[in-house]
Short mmCIF file of C-alpha atoms and ligand atoms in Angstrom, two decimals:
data_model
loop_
_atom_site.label_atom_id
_atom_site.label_comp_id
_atom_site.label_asym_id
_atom_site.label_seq_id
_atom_site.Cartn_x
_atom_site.Cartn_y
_atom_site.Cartn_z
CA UNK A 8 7.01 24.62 12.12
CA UNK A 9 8.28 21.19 13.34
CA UNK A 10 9.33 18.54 10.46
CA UNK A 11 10.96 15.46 10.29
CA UNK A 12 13.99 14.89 7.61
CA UNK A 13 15.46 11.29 6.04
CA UNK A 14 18.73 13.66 5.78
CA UNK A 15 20.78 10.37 4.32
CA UNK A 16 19.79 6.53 5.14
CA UNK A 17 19.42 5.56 8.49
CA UNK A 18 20.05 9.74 9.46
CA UNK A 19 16.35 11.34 11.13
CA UNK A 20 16.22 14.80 11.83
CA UNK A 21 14.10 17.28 13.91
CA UNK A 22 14.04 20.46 11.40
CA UNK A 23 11.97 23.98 11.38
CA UNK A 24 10.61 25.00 7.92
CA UNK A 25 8.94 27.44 6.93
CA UNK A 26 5.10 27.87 7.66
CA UNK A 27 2.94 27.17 4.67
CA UNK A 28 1.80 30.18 2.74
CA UNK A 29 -1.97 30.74 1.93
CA UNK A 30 -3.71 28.30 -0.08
CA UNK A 31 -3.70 28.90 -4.16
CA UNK A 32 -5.91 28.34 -6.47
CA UNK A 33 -7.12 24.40 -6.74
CA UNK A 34 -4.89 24.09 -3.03
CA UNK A 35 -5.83 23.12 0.45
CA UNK A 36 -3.68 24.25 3.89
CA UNK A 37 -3.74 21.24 5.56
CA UNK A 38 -3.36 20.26 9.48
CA UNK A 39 -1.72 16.58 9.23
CA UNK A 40 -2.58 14.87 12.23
CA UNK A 41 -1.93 11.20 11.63
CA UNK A 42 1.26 9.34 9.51
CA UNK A 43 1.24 5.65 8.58
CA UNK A 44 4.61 4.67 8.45
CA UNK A 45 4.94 1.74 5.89
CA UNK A 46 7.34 -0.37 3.69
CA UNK A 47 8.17 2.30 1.31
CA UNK A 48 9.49 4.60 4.18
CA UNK A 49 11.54 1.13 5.68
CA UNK A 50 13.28 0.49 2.23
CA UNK A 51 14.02 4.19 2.21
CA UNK A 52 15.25 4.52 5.37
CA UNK A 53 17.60 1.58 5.38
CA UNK A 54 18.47 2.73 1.67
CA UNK A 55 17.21 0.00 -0.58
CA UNK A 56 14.34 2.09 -2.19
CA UNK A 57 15.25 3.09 -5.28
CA UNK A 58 12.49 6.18 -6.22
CA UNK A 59 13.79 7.43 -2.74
CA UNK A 60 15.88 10.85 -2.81
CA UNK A 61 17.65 12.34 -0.17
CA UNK A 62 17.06 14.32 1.51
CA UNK A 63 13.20 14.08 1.98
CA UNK A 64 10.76 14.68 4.59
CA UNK A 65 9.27 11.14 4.18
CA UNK A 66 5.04 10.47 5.29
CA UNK A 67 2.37 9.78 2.17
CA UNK A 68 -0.15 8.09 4.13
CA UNK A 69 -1.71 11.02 6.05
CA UNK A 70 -4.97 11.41 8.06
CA UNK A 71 -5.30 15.34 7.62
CA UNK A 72 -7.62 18.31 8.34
CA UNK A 73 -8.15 20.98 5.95
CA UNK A 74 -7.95 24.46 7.34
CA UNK A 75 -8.22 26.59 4.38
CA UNK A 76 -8.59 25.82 0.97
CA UNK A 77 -8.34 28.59 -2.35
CA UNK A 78 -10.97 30.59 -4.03
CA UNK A 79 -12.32 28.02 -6.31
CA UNK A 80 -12.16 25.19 -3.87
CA UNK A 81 -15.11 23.43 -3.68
CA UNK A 82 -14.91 19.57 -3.28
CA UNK A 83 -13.69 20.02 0.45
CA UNK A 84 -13.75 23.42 3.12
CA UNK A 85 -12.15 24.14 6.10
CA UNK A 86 -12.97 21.43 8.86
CA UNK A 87 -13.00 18.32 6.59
CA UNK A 88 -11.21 15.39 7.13
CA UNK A 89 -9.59 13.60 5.10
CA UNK A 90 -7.18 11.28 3.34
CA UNK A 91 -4.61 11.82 0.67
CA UNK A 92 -3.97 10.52 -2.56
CA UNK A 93 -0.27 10.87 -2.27
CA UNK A 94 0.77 10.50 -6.39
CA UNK A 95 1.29 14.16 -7.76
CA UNK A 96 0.10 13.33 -11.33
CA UNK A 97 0.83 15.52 -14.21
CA UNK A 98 -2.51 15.58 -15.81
CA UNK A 99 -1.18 15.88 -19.44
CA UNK A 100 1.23 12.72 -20.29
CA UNK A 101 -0.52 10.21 -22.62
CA UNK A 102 -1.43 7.94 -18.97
CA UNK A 103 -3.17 10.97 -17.06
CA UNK A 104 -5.01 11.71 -20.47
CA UNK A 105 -6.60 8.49 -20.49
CA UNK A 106 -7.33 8.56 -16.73
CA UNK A 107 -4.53 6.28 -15.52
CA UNK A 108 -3.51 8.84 -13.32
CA UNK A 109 -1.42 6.06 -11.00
CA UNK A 110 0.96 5.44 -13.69
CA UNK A 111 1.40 9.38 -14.59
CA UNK A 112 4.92 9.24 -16.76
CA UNK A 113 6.38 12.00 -14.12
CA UNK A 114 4.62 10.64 -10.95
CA UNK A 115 5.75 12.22 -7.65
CA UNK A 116 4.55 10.30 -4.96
CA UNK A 117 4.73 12.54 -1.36
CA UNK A 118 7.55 11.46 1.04
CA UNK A 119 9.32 9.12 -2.17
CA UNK A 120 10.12 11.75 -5.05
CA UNK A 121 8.96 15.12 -3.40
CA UNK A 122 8.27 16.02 0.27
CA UNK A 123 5.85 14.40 2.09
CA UNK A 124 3.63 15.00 5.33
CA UNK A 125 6.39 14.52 8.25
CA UNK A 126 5.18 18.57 9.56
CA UNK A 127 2.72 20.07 11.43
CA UNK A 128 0.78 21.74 8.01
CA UNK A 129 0.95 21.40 4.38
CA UNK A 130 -0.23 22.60 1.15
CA UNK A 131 -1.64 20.10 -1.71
CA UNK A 132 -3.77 19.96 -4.83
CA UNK A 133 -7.52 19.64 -3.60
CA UNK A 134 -8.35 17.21 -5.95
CA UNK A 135 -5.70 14.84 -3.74
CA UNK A 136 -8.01 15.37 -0.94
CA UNK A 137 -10.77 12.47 -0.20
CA UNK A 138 -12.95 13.33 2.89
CA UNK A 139 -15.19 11.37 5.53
CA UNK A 140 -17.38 12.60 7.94
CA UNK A 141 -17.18 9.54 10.19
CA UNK A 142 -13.70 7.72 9.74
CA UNK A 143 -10.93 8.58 12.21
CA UNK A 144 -7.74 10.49 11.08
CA UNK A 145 -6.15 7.27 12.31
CA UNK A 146 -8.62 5.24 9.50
CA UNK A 147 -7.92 7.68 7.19
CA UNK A 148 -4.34 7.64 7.10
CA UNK A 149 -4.53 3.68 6.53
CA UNK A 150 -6.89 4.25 3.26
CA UNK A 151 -3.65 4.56 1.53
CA UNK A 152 -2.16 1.35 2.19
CA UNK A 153 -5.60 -0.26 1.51
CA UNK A 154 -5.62 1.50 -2.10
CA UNK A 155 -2.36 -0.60 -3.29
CA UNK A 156 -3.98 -3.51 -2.31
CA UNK A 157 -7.59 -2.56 -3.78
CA UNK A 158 -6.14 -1.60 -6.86
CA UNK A 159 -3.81 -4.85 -7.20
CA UNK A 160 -7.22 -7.01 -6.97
CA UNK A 161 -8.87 -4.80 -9.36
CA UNK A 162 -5.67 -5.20 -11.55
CA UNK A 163 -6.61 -9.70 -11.60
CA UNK A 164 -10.20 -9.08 -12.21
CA UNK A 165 -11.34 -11.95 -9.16
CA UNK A 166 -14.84 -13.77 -10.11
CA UNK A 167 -17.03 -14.97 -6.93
CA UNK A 168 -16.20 -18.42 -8.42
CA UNK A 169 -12.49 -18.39 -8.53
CA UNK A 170 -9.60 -18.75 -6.26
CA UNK A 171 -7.40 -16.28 -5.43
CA UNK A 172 -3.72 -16.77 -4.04
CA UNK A 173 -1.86 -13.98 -2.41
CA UNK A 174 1.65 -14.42 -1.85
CA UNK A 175 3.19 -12.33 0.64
CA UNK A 176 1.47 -11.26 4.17
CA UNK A 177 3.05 -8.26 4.72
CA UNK A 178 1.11 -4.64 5.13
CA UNK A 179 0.38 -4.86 1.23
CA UNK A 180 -0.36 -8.43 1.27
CA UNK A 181 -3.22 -7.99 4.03
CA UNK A 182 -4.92 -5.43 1.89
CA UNK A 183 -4.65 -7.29 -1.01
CA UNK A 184 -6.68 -10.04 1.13
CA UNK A 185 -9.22 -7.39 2.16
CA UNK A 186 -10.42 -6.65 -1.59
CA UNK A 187 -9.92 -10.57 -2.67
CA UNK A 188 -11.65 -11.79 0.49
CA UNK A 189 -14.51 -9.11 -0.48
CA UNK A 190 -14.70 -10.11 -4.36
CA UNK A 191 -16.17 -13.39 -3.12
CA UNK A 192 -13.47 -15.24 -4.76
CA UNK A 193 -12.00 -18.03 -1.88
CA UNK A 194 -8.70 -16.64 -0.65
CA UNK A 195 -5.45 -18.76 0.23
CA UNK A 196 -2.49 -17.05 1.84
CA UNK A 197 1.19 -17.97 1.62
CA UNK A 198 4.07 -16.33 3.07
CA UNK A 199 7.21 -18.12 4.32
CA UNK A 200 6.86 -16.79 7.68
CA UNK A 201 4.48 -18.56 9.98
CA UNK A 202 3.66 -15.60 12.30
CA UNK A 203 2.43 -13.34 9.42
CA UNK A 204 0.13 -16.43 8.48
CA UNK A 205 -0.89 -16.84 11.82
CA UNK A 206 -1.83 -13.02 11.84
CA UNK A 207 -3.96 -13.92 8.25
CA UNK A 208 -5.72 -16.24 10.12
CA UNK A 209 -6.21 -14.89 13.38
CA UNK A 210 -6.79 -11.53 12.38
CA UNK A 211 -7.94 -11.18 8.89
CA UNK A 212 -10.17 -14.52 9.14
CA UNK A 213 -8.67 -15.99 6.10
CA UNK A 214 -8.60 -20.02 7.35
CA UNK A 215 -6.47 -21.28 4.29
CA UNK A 216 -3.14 -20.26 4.38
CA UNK A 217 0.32 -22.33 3.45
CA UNK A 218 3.59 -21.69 4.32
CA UNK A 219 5.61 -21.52 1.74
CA UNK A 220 9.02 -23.77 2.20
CA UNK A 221 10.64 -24.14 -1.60
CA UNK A 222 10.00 -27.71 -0.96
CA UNK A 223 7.16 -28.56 -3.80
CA UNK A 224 4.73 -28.96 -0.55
CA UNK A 225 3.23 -25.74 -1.32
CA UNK A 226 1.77 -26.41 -4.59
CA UNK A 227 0.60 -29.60 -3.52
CA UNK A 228 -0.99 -27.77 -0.75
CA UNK A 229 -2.66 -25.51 -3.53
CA UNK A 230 -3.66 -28.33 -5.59
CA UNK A 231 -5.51 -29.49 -3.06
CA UNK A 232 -7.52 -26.39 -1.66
CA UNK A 233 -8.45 -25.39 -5.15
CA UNK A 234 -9.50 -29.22 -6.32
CA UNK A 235 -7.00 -29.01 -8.42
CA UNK A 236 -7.55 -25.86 -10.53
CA UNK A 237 -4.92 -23.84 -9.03
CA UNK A 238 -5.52 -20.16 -8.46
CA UNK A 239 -7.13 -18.07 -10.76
CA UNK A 240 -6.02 -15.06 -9.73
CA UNK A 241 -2.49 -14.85 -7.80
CA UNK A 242 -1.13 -11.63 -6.55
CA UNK A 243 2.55 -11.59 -5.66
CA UNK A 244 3.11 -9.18 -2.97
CA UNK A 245 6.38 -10.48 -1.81
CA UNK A 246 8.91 -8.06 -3.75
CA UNK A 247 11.17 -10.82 -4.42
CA UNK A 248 12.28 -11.60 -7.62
CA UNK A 249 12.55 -15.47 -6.81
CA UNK A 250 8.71 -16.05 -5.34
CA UNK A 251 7.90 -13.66 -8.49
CA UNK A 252 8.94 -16.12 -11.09
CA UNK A 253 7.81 -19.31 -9.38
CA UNK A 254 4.22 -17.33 -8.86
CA UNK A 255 3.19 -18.43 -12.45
CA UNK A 256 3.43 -22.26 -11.24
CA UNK A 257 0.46 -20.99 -9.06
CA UNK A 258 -2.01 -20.43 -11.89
CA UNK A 259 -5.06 -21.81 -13.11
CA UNK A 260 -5.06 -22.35 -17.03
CA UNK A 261 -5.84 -18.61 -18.22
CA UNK A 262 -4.96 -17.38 -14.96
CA UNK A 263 -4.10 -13.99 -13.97
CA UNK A 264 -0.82 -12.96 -12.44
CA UNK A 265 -0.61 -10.01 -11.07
CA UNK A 266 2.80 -7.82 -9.70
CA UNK A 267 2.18 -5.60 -7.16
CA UNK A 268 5.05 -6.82 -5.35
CA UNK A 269 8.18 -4.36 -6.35
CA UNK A 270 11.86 -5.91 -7.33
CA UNK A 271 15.04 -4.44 -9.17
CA UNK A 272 16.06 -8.08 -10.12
CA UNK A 273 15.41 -9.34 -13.45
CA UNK A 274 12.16 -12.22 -13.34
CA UNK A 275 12.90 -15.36 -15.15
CA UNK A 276 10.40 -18.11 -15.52
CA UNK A 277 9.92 -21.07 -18.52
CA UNK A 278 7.61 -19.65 -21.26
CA UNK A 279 6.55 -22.83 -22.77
CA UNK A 280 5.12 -25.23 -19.80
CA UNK A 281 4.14 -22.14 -17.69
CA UNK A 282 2.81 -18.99 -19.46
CA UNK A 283 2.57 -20.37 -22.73
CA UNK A 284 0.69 -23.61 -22.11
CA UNK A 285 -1.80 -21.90 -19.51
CA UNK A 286 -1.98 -18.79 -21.45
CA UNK A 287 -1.28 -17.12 -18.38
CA UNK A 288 -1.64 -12.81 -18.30
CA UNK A 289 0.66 -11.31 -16.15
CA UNK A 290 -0.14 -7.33 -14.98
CA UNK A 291 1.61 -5.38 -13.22
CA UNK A 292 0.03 -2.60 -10.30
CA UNK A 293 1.24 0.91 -9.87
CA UNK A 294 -0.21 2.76 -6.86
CA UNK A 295 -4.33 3.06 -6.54
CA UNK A 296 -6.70 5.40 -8.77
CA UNK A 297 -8.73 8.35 -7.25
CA UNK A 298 -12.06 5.77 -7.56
CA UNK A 299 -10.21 3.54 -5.03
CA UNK A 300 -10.03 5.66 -2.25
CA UNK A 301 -13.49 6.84 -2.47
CA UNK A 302 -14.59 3.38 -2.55
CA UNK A 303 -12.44 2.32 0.71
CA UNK A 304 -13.59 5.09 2.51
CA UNK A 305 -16.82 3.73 2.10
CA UNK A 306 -16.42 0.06 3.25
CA UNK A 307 -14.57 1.74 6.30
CA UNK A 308 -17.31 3.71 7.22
CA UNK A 309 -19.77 0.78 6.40
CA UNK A 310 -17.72 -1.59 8.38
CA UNK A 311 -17.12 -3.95 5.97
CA UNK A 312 -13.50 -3.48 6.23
CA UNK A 313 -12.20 -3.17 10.12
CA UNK A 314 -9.14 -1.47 10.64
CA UNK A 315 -8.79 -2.40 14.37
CA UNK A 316 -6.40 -5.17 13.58
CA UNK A 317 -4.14 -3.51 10.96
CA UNK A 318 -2.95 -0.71 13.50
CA UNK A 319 0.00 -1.97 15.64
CA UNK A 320 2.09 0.30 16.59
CA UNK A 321 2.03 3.93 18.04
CA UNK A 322 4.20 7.03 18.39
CA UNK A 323 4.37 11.05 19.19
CA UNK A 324 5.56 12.86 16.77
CA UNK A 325 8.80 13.44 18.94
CA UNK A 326 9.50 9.99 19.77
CA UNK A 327 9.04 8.78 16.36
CA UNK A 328 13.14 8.78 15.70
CA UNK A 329 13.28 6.61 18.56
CA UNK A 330 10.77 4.46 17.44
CA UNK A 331 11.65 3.61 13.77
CA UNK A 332 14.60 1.29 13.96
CA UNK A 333 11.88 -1.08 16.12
CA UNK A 334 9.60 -1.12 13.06
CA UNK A 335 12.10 -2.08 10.69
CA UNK A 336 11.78 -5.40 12.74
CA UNK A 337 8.91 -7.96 11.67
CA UNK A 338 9.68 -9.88 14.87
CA UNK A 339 8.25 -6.85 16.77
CA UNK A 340 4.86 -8.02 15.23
CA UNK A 341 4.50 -4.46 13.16
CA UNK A 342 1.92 -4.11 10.88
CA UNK A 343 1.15 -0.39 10.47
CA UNK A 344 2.88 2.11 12.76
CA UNK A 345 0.95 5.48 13.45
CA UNK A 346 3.10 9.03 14.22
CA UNK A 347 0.66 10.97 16.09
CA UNK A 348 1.33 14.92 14.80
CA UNK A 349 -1.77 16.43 16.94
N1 NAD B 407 2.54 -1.61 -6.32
C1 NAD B 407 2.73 -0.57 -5.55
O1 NAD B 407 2.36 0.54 -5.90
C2 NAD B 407 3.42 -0.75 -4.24
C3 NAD B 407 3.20 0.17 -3.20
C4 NAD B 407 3.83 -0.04 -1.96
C5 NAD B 407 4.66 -1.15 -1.81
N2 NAD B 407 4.86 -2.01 -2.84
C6 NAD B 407 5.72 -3.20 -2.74
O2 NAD B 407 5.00 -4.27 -2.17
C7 NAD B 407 5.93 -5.24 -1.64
C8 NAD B 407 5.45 -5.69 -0.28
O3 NAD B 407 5.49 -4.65 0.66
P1 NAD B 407 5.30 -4.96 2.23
O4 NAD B 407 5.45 -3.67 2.93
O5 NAD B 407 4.07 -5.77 2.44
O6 NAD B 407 6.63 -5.86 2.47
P2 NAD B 407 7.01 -6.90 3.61
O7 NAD B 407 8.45 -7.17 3.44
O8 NAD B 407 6.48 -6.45 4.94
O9 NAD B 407 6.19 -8.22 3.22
C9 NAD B 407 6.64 -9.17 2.29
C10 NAD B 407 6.18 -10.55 2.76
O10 NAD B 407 6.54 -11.49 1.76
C11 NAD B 407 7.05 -12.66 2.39
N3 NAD B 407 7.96 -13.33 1.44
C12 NAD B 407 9.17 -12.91 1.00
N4 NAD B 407 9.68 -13.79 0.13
C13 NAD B 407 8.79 -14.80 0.02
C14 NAD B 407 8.75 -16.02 -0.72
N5 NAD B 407 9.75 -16.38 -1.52
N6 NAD B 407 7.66 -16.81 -0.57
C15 NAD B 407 6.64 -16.46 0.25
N7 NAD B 407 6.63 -15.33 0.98
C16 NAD B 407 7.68 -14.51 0.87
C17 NAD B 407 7.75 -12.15 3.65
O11 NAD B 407 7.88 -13.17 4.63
C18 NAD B 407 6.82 -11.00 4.07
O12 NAD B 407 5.82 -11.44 4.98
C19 NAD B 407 7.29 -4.53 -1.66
O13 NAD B 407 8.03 -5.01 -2.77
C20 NAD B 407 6.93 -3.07 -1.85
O14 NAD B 407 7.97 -2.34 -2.49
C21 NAD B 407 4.23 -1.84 -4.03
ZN1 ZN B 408 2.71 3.31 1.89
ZN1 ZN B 409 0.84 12.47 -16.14
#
């Protein structure tokens, strides 16, 4: 069957591999029909990512349909549809013992440390496998993408009361604002970059937003939107190291920081006026737990979240090589690009 191979950085490659084999025990033979294509499989293609191998048959957020599943399969049957939890936990290291199966000491996410769902079919655990009757394979190839952010608002704990800051509109930004804009807490935006604001606003009917120049305007900005409590809650989605130290200028007094963002650059910030004084927690968030999905699914299919705006871009499977360099572009307006398998 058909794949598609990151042989080296900026190398795609039409392959054939082998067909799947019959389903095991705990498995499911999958159909994949859609692929998100998001910042994880940019870094890695333009080699910055540093969990990225080569070489790899990229694609972890999948929209699939199970065709077959083993003997003692029960959660899902052939027909479903469903999304993937892409992070192959262990299910014995000290973190999958205590249920933290998104930090798992010897993760392997799909398409980052093992192969992913670039092919026609695959074969995963079943208990990776979260189905809906009603959401598109399209809607349930974006869950993924909604999980990091889910689980990154989860991670600062928002009250209805508080304010919550996201820095950073990119993909992982906007679903950060999803789960912030739903905890009731008011949400402010910043990014540096005034057509991903204008997107926030537009699009993801967040009215507060501040662009963010390095000038000290900023946190005047957020002084005044937050009469003058600054944000309880700030999530730094931005993946650079810079915006990641200056973040905890952001906070409220005993204010949650929280990293979801991902850099390889040391973070350097001043203890005493900043974290010390505010008794500030900072947290870091790894991937999404099992929970999460289940729980997207459901605002999906209640349409509490809307997923029209968040898809962008399109492909066929065979014109996907074509199409990648143009979505390594922000200017091209991408959000989330789809690879149509079927
Ligand atoms: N925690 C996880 O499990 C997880 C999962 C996937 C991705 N990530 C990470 O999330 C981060 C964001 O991913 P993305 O795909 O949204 O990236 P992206 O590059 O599309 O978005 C980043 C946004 O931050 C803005 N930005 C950059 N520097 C800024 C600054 N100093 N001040 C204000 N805004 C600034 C950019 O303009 C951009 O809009 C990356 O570091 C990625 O590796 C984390
Ligand atoms: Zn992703
Ligand atoms: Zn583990």
């Amino acid at each position: 069957m058909k794949a598609i191979q990151l042989e080296q950085p900026k190398h795609f490659r039409r392959i054939e591999i082998t067909e799947a084999p019959r389903p095991g025990p705990g498995e499911a033979l999958l159909r994949v029909h859609r692929i998100g294509i998001c910042g994880t499989d940019i870094s890695g293609y333009l080699g910055k990512m540093p969990f990225f191998s080569y070489p790899r048959i990229p694609g972890h957020e999948l929209g699939v349909e199970v065709l077959a599943v083993g003997a003692d399969v029960t959660d899902v049957r052939a027909g479903d549809r469903c999304s993937v939890e892409p992070y192959i936990n262990c299910g014995h290291c000290y973190s999958c013992r205590r249920g933290y199966t998104n930090c798992c000491e010897t993760n392997q996410t799909l398409g980052v440390m093992c192969d992913g769902g670039m092919c026609e079919r695959m074969i995963l655990p079943a208990r990776k496998l979260h189905r809906s009757e009603k959401l598109s394979f399209e809607q349930l190839a974006l869950v993924e993408t909604l999980a990091i952010g889910c689980h990154a608002v989860n991670r600062g704990e928002p009250k209805p009361t508080e304010h919550v800051l996201v820095i950073g509109a990119g993909p992982i930004g906007l679903s950060a604002i999803e789960f912030a804009r739903l905890s009731g807490a008011k949400t402010i935006v910043m990014d540096m970059n005034e057509q991903r604001l204008a997107f926030v606003r537009e699009k993801m009917r967040v009215p507060d937003t501040i662009l963010a120049r390095g000038d000290g305007k900023d946190l005047n900005q957020l002084v005044e939107l937050t009469s003058g409590r600054l944000a309880d809650v700030v999530v730094d989605a931005t993946g650079s190291n810079r915006s990641m130290g200056n973040a905890l200028s952001y906070c409220a007094f005993k204010g949650r920081l929280v990293y979801v963002g991902i850099t390889q650059s040391e973070i350097s910030f001043p203890h005493a006026p900043a974290l010390h004084r505010r008794e500030l927690d900072i947290r870091a968030s790894r991937n999404a737990l099992p929970d999460d999905f289940a729980r997207i699914i459901g605002l999906i299919e209640r349409g509490e979240i809307d997923t029209k705006p968040w898809i962008t871009h399109h492909a066929a499977f065979d014109e996907m090589i074509d199409a990648f360099p143009s979505w390594t572009q922000p200017e091209t307006g991408v959000i989330k690009a789809m690879v149509e398998v079927s």
